[in-house]
Tab-separated table of C-alpha atoms in Angstrom:
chain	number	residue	atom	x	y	z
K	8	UNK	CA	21.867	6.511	7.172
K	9	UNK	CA	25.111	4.537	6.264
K	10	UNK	CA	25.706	6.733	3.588
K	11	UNK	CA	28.894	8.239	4.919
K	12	UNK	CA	30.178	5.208	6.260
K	13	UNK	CA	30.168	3.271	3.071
K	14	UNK	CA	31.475	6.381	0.713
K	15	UNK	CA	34.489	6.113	3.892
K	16	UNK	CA	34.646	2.433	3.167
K	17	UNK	CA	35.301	3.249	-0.652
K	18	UNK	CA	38.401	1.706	-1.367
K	19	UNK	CA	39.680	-0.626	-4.217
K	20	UNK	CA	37.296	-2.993	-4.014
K	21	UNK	CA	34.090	-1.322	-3.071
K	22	UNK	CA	33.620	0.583	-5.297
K	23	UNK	CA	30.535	3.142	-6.221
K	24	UNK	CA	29.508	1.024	-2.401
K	25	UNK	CA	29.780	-2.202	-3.904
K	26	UNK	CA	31.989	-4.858	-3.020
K	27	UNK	CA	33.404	-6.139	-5.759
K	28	UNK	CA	34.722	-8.614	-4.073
K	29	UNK	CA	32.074	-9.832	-2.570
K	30	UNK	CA	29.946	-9.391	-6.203
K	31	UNK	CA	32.794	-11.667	-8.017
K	32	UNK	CA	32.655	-14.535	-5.019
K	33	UNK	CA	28.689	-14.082	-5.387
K	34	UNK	CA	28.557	-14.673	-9.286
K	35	UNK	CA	31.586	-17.529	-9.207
K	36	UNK	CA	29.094	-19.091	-6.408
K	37	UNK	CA	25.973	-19.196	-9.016
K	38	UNK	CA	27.931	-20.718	-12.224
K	39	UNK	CA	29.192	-23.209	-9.329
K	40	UNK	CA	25.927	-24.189	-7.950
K	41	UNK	CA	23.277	-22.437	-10.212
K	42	UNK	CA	20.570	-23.533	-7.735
K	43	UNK	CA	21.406	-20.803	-5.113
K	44	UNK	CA	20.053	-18.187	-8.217
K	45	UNK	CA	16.443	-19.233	-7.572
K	46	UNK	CA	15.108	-16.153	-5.047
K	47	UNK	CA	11.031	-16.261	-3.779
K	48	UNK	CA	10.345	-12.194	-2.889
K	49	UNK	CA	6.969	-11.808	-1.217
K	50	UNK	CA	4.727	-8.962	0.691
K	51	UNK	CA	1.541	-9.097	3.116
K	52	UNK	CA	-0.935	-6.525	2.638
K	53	UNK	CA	-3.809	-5.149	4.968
K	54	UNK	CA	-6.621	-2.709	3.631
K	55	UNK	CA	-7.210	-0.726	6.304
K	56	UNK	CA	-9.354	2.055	5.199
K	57	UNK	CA	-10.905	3.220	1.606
K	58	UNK	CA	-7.732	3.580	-0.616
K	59	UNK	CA	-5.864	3.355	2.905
K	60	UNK	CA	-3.927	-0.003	2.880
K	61	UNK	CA	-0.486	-1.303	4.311
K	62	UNK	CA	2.146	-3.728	2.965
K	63	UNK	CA	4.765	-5.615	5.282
K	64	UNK	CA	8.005	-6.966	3.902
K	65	UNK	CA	10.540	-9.489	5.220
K	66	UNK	CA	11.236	-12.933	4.531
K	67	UNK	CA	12.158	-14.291	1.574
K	68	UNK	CA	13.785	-17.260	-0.080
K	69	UNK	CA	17.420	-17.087	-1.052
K	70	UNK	CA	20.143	-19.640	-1.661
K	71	UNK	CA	18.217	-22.916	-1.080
K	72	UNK	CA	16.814	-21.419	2.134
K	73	UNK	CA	14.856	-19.292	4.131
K	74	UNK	CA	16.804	-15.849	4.643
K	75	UNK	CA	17.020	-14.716	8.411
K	76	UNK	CA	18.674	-11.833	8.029
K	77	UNK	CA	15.981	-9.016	9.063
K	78	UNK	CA	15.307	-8.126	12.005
K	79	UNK	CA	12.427	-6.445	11.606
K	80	UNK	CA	9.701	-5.988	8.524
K	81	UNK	CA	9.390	-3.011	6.535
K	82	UNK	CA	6.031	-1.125	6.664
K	83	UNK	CA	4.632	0.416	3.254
K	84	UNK	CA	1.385	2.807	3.646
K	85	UNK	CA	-0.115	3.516	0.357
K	86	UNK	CA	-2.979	5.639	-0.286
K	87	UNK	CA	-4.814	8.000	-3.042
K	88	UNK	CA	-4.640	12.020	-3.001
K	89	UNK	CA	-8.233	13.196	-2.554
K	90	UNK	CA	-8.939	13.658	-5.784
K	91	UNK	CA	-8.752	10.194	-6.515
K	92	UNK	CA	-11.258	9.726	-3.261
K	93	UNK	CA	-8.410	9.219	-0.836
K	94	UNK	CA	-6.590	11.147	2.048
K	95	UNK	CA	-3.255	10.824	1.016
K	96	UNK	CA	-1.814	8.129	3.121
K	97	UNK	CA	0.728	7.161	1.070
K	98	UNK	CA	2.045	7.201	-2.056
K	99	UNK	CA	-0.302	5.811	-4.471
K	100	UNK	CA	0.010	2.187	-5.848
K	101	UNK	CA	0.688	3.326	-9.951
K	102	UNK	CA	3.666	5.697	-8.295
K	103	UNK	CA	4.966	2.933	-6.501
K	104	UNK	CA	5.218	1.209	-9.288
K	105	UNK	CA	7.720	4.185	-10.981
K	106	UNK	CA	9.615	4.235	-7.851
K	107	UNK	CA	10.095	0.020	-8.167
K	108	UNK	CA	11.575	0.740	-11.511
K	109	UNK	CA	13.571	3.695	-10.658
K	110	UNK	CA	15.233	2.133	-7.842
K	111	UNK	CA	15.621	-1.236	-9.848
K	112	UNK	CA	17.645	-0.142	-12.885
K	113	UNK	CA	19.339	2.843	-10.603
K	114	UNK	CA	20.714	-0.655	-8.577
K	115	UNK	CA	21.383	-2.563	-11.840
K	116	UNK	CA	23.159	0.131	-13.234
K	117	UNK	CA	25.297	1.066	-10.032
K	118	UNK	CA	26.645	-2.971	-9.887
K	119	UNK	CA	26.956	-2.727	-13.490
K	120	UNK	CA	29.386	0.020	-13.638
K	121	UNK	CA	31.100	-1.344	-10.179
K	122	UNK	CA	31.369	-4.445	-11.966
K	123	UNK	CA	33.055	-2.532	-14.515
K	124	UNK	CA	35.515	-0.430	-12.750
K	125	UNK	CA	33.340	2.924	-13.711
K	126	UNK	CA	33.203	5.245	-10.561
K	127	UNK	CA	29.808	6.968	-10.571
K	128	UNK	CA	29.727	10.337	-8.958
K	129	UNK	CA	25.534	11.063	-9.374
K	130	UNK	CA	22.789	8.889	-10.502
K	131	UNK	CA	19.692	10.421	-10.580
K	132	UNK	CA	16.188	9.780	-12.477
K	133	UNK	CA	12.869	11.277	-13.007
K	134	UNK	CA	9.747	9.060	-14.205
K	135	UNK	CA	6.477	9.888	-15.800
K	136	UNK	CA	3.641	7.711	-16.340
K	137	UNK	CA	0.688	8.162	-18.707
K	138	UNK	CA	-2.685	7.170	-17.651
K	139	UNK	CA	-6.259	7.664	-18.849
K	140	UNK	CA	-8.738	6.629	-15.943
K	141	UNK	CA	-11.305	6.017	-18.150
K	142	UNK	CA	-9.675	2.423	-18.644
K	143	UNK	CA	-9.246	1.428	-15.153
K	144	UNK	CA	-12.938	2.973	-13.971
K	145	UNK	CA	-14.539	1.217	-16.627
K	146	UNK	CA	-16.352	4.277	-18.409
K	147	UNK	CA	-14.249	3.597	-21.575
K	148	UNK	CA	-12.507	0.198	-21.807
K	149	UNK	CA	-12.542	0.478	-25.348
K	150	UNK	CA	-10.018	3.125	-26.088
K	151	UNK	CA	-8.088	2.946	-23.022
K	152	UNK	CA	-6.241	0.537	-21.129
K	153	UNK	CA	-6.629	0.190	-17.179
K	154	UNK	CA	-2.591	0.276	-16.877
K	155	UNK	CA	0.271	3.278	-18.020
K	156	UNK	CA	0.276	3.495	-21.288
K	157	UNK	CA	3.924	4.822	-21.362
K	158	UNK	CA	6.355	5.574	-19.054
K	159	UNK	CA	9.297	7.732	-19.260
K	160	UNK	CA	12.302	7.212	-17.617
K	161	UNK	CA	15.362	10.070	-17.525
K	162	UNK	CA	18.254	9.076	-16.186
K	163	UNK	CA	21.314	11.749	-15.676
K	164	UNK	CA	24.334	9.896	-15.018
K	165	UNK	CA	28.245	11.502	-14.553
K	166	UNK	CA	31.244	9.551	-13.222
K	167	UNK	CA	34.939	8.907	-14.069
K	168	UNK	CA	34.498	7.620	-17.970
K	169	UNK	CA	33.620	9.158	-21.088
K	170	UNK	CA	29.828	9.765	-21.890
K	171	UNK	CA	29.576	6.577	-23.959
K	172	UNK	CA	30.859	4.310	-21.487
K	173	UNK	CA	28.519	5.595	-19.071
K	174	UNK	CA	25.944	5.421	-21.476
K	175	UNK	CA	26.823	1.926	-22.029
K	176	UNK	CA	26.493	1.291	-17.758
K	177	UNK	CA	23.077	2.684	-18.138
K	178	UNK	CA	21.987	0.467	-20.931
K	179	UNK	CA	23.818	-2.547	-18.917
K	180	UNK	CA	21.061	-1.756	-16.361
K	181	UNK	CA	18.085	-1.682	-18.042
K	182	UNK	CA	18.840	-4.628	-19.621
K	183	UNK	CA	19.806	-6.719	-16.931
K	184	UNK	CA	17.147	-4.686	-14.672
K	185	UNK	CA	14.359	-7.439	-12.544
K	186	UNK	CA	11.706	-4.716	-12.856
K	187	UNK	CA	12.322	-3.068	-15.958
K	188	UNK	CA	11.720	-6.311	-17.516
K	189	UNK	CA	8.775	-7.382	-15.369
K	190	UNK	CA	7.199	-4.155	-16.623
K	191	UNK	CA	8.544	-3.917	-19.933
K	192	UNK	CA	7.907	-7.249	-20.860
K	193	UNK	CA	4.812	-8.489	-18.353
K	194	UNK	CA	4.539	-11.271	-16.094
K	195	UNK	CA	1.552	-13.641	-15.057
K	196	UNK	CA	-0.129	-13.133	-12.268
K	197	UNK	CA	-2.218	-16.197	-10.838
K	198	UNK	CA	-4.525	-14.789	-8.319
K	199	UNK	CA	-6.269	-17.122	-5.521
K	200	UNK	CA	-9.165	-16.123	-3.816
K	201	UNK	CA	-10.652	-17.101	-0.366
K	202	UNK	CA	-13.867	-15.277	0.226
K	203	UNK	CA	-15.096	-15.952	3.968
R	1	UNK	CA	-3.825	7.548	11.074
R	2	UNK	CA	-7.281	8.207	9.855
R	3	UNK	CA	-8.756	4.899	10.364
R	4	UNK	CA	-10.939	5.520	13.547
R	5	UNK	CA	-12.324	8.658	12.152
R	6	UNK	CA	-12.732	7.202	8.816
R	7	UNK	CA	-14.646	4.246	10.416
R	8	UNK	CA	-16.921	6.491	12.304
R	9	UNK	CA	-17.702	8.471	9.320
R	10	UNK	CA	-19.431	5.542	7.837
R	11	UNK	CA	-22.462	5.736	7.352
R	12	UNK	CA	-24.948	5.257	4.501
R	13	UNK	CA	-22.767	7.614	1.241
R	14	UNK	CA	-19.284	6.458	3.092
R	15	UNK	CA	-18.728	2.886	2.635
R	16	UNK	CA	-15.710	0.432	3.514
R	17	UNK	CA	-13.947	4.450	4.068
R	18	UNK	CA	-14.984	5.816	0.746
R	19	UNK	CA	-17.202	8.561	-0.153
R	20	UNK	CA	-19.409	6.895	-2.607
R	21	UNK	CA	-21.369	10.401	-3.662
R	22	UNK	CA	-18.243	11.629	-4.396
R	23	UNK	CA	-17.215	8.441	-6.110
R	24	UNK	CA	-20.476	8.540	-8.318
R	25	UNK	CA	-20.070	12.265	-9.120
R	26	UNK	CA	-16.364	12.186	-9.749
R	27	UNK	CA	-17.610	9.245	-12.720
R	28	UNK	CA	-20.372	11.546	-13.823
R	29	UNK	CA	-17.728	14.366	-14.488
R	30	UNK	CA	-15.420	12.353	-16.216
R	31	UNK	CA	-18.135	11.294	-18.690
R	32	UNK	CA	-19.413	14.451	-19.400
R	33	UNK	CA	-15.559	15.594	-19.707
R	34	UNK	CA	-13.726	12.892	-20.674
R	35	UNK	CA	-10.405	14.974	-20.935
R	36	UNK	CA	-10.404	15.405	-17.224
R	37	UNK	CA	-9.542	11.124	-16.951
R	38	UNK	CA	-5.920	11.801	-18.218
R	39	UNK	CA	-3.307	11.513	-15.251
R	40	UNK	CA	0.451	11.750	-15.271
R	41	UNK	CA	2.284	10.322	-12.065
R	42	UNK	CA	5.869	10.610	-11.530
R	43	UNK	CA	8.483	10.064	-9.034
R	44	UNK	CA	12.330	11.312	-8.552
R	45	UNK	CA	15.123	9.324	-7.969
R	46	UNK	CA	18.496	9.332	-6.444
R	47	UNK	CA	21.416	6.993	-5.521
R	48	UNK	CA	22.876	7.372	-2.563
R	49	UNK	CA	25.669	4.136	-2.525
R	50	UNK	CA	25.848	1.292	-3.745
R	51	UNK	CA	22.023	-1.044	-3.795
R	52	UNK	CA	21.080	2.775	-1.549
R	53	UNK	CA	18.694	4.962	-3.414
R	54	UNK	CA	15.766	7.342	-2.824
R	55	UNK	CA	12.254	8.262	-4.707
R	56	UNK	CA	10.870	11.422	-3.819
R	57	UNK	CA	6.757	11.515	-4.997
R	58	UNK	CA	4.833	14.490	-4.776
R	59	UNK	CA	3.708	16.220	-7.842
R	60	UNK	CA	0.828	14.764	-10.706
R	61	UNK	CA	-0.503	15.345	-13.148
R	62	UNK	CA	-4.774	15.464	-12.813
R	63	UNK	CA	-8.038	16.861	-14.403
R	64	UNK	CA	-6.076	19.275	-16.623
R	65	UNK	CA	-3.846	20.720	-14.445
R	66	UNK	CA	-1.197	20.581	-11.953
R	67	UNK	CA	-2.113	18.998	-8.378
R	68	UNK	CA	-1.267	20.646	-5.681
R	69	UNK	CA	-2.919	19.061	-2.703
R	70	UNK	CA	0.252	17.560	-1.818
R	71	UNK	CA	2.055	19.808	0.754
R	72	UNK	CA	4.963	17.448	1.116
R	73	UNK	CA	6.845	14.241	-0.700
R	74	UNK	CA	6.652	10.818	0.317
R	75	UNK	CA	10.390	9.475	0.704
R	76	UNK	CA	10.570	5.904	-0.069
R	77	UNK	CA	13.743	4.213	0.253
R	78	UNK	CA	15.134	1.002	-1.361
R	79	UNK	CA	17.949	-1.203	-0.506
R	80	UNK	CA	19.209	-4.977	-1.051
R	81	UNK	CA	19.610	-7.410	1.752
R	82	UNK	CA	23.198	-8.947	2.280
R	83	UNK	CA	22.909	-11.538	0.090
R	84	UNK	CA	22.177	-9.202	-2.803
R	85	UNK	CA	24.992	-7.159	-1.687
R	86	UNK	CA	23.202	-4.218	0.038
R	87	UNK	CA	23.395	-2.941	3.272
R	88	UNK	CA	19.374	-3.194	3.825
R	89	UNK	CA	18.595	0.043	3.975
R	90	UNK	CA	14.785	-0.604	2.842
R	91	UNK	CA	12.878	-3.035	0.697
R	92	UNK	CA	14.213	-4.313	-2.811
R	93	UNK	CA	12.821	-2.933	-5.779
R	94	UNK	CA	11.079	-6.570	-6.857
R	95	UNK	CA	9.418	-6.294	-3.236
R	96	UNK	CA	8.382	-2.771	-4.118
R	97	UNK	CA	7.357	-4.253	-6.942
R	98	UNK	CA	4.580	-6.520	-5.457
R	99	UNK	CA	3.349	-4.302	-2.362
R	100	UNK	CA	2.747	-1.915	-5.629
R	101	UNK	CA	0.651	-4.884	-7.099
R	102	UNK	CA	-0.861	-5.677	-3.875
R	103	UNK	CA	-1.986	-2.229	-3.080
R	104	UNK	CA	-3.446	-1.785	-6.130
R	105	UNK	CA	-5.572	-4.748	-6.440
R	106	UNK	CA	-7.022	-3.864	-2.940
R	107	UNK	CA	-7.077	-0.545	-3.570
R	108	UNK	CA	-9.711	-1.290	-6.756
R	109	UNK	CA	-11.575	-3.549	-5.099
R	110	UNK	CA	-12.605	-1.970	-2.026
R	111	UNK	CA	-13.781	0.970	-4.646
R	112	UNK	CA	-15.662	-1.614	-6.516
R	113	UNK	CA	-17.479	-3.182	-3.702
R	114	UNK	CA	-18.384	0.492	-2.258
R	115	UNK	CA	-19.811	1.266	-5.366
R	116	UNK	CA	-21.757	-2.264	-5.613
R	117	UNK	CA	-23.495	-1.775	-1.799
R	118	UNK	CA	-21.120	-4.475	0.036
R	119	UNK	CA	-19.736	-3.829	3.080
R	120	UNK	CA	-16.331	-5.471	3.701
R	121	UNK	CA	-15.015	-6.251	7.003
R	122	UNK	CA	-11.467	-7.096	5.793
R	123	UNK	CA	-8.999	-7.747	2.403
R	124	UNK	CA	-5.494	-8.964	3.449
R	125	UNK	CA	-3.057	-10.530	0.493
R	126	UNK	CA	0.166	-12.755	0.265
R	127	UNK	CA	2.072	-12.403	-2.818
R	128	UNK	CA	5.020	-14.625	-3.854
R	129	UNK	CA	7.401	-13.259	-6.757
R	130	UNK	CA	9.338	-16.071	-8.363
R	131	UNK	CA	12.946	-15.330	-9.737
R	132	UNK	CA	16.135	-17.081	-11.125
R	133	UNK	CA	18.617	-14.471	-10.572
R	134	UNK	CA	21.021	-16.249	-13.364
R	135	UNK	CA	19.144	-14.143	-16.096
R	136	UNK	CA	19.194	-10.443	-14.305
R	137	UNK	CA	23.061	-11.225	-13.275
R	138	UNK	CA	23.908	-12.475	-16.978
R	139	UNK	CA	25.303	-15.778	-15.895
R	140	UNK	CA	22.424	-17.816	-17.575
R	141	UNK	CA	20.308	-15.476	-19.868
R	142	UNK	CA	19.610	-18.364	-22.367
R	143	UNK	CA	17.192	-20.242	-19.978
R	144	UNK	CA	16.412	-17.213	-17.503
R	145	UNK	CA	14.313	-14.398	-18.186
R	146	UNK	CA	15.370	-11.052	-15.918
R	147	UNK	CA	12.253	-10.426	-14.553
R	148	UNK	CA	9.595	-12.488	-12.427
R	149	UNK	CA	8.785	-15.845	-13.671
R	150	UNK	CA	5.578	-15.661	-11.858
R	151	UNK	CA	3.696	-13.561	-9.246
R	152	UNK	CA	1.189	-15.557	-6.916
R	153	UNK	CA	-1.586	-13.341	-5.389
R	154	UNK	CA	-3.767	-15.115	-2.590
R	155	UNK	CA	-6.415	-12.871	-1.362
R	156	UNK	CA	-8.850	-13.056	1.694
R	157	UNK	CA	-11.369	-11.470	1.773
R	158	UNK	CA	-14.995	-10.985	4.172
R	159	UNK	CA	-17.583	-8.451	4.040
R	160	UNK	CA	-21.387	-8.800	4.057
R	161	UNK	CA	-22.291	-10.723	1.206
R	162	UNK	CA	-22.074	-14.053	0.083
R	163	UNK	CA	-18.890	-15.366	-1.047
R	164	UNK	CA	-19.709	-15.780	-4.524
R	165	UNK	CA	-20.644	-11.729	-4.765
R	166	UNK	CA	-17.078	-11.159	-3.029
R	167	UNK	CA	-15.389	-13.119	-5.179
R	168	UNK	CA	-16.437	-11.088	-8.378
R	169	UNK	CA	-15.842	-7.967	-5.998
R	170	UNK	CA	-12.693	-9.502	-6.421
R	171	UNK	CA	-12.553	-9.910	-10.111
R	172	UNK	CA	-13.756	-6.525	-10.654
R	173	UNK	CA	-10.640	-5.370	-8.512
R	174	UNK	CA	-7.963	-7.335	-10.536
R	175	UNK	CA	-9.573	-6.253	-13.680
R	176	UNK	CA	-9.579	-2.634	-13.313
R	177	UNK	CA	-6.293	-2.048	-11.581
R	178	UNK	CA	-3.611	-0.020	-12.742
R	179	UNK	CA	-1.303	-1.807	-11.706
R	180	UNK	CA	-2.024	-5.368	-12.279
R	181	UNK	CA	-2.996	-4.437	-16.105
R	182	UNK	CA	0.461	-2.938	-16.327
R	183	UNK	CA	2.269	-5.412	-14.983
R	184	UNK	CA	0.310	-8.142	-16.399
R	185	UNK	CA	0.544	-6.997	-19.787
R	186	UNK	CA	3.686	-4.992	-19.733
R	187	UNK	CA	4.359	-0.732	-20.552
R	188	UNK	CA	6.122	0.607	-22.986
R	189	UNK	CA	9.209	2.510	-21.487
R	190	UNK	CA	11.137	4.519	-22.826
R	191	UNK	CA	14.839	5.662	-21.259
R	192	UNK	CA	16.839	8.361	-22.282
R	193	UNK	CA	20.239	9.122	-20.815
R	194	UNK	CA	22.340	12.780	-19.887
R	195	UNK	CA	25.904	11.533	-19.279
R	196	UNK	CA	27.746	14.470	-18.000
């Protein structure tokens, strides 16, 4: 919980818990040397259990290296409510998908206006996603798809500038947003089995 | 943690931790009431500073009606390391992205063995999310898409059956998930904005 440390820390240039200056040096950096853009994210996962598995996140590739900065790996349980013939271990893997995107363009959108000089006071979002099982469990693949058909994203945003320029921070963020466009606009997926 | 009692609960109509009867009469339902198959998931979001932000997940939408087997909300909470200006106060939202992916592919395909008689005695994945960061941070959006250039999903995999019959347990599990359809082939979103 750093929360009240960094809004303490708020000062000319961090701003909305940014550092500006640091985000300036960062992008000056990558027009410099653009090879330091190219980032390699990556998670382990372990079924454990039915619809009971764990994911385990740390290292990653950053700036023509290796990072080393955590300490420690995050753990991420996922699961299915009952009805979906789980026991509710986790969140369940289509929700952490909304929650990917939420946090995504709420982090795009926070630089953004940072980047801007906008002080946000509240960012907050709420996410729906559509889904017909009959896709995905194979009883009608036909007329449905296995994936969301839509989702909905509502994002209420207030801060020190007019409605259109924070309009115009929110729209800065989904467009420059790594998941919204993975989602939005698909990736590929090249999947590698080893079957022992 | 349910996985000892899970395990010891499996006998013949519980397999690899899921109740198969159930699993066969939760399909028969569906296709004798195919409006039952539509689901709504959500998830609640809110910044907390700068790359800090929090999902809550609780509520769905399921079988007509409201769930409510949920007695409490999964907290999930996102961050950026260092380098992408964060303070690290949980996993980045293109990490969340993949353990999404990763749980959902094992997810379906431990449901898809169950259902085809083979015992599995464990599924662990790698995933590797490339990513030029000169698109998403506007430097370079020319040559640089925002989103994942590519997601690499190695899965092992061993159960009782020959590795060719795990291998389309496999296939089976990429094809019907959620997940990997919508990110694979992209979702529609739509955003709308309150800017107070």
């Amino acid at each position: 919980m750093t929360e009240t440390a960094t809004f303490v820390k708020d000062t000319a240039t961090v701003r909305n818990g940014v550092d500006t200056t640091t985000m300036f040096a960062t992008l000056d950096a990558i027009k410099a040397q653009p090879e330091i853009a190219k980032f390699q994210f990556r998670a382990r996962n372990r079924w454990l259990s039915g619809a009971y598995n764990r994911s385990t996140i740390k290292d990653f590739y950053a700036a023509c290296g290796e990072d080393t900065s955590r300490t420690e790996a995050f753990v991420l349980d996922a699961g299915e409510p009952a009805i979906l013939l789980g026991t509710d271990t986790g969140p369940n893997p289509a929700e952490y998908l909304l929650h990917a995107l939420a946090a995504c363009v709420t982090t795009s959108l926070v630089y953004s206006a940072a980047a801007r000089g906008v002080r946000l006071t509240s960012v907050e979002s709420t996410l729906e996603g559509d889904l017909d099982v009959q896709g995905a469990l194979g009883i009608n693949s036909e007329d449905y798809r296995n994936g969301y058909e839509q989702i909905r994203m509502t994002i209420r945003i207030s801060g020190d500038a007019p409605a259109e320029k924070l309009r115009e921070v929110v729209r800065r963020g989904t467009d420059r947003s790594v998941v919204f466009d993975s989602i939005a606009n698909g990736v590929p997926i090249a999947v590698d089995v080893i079957a022992e």
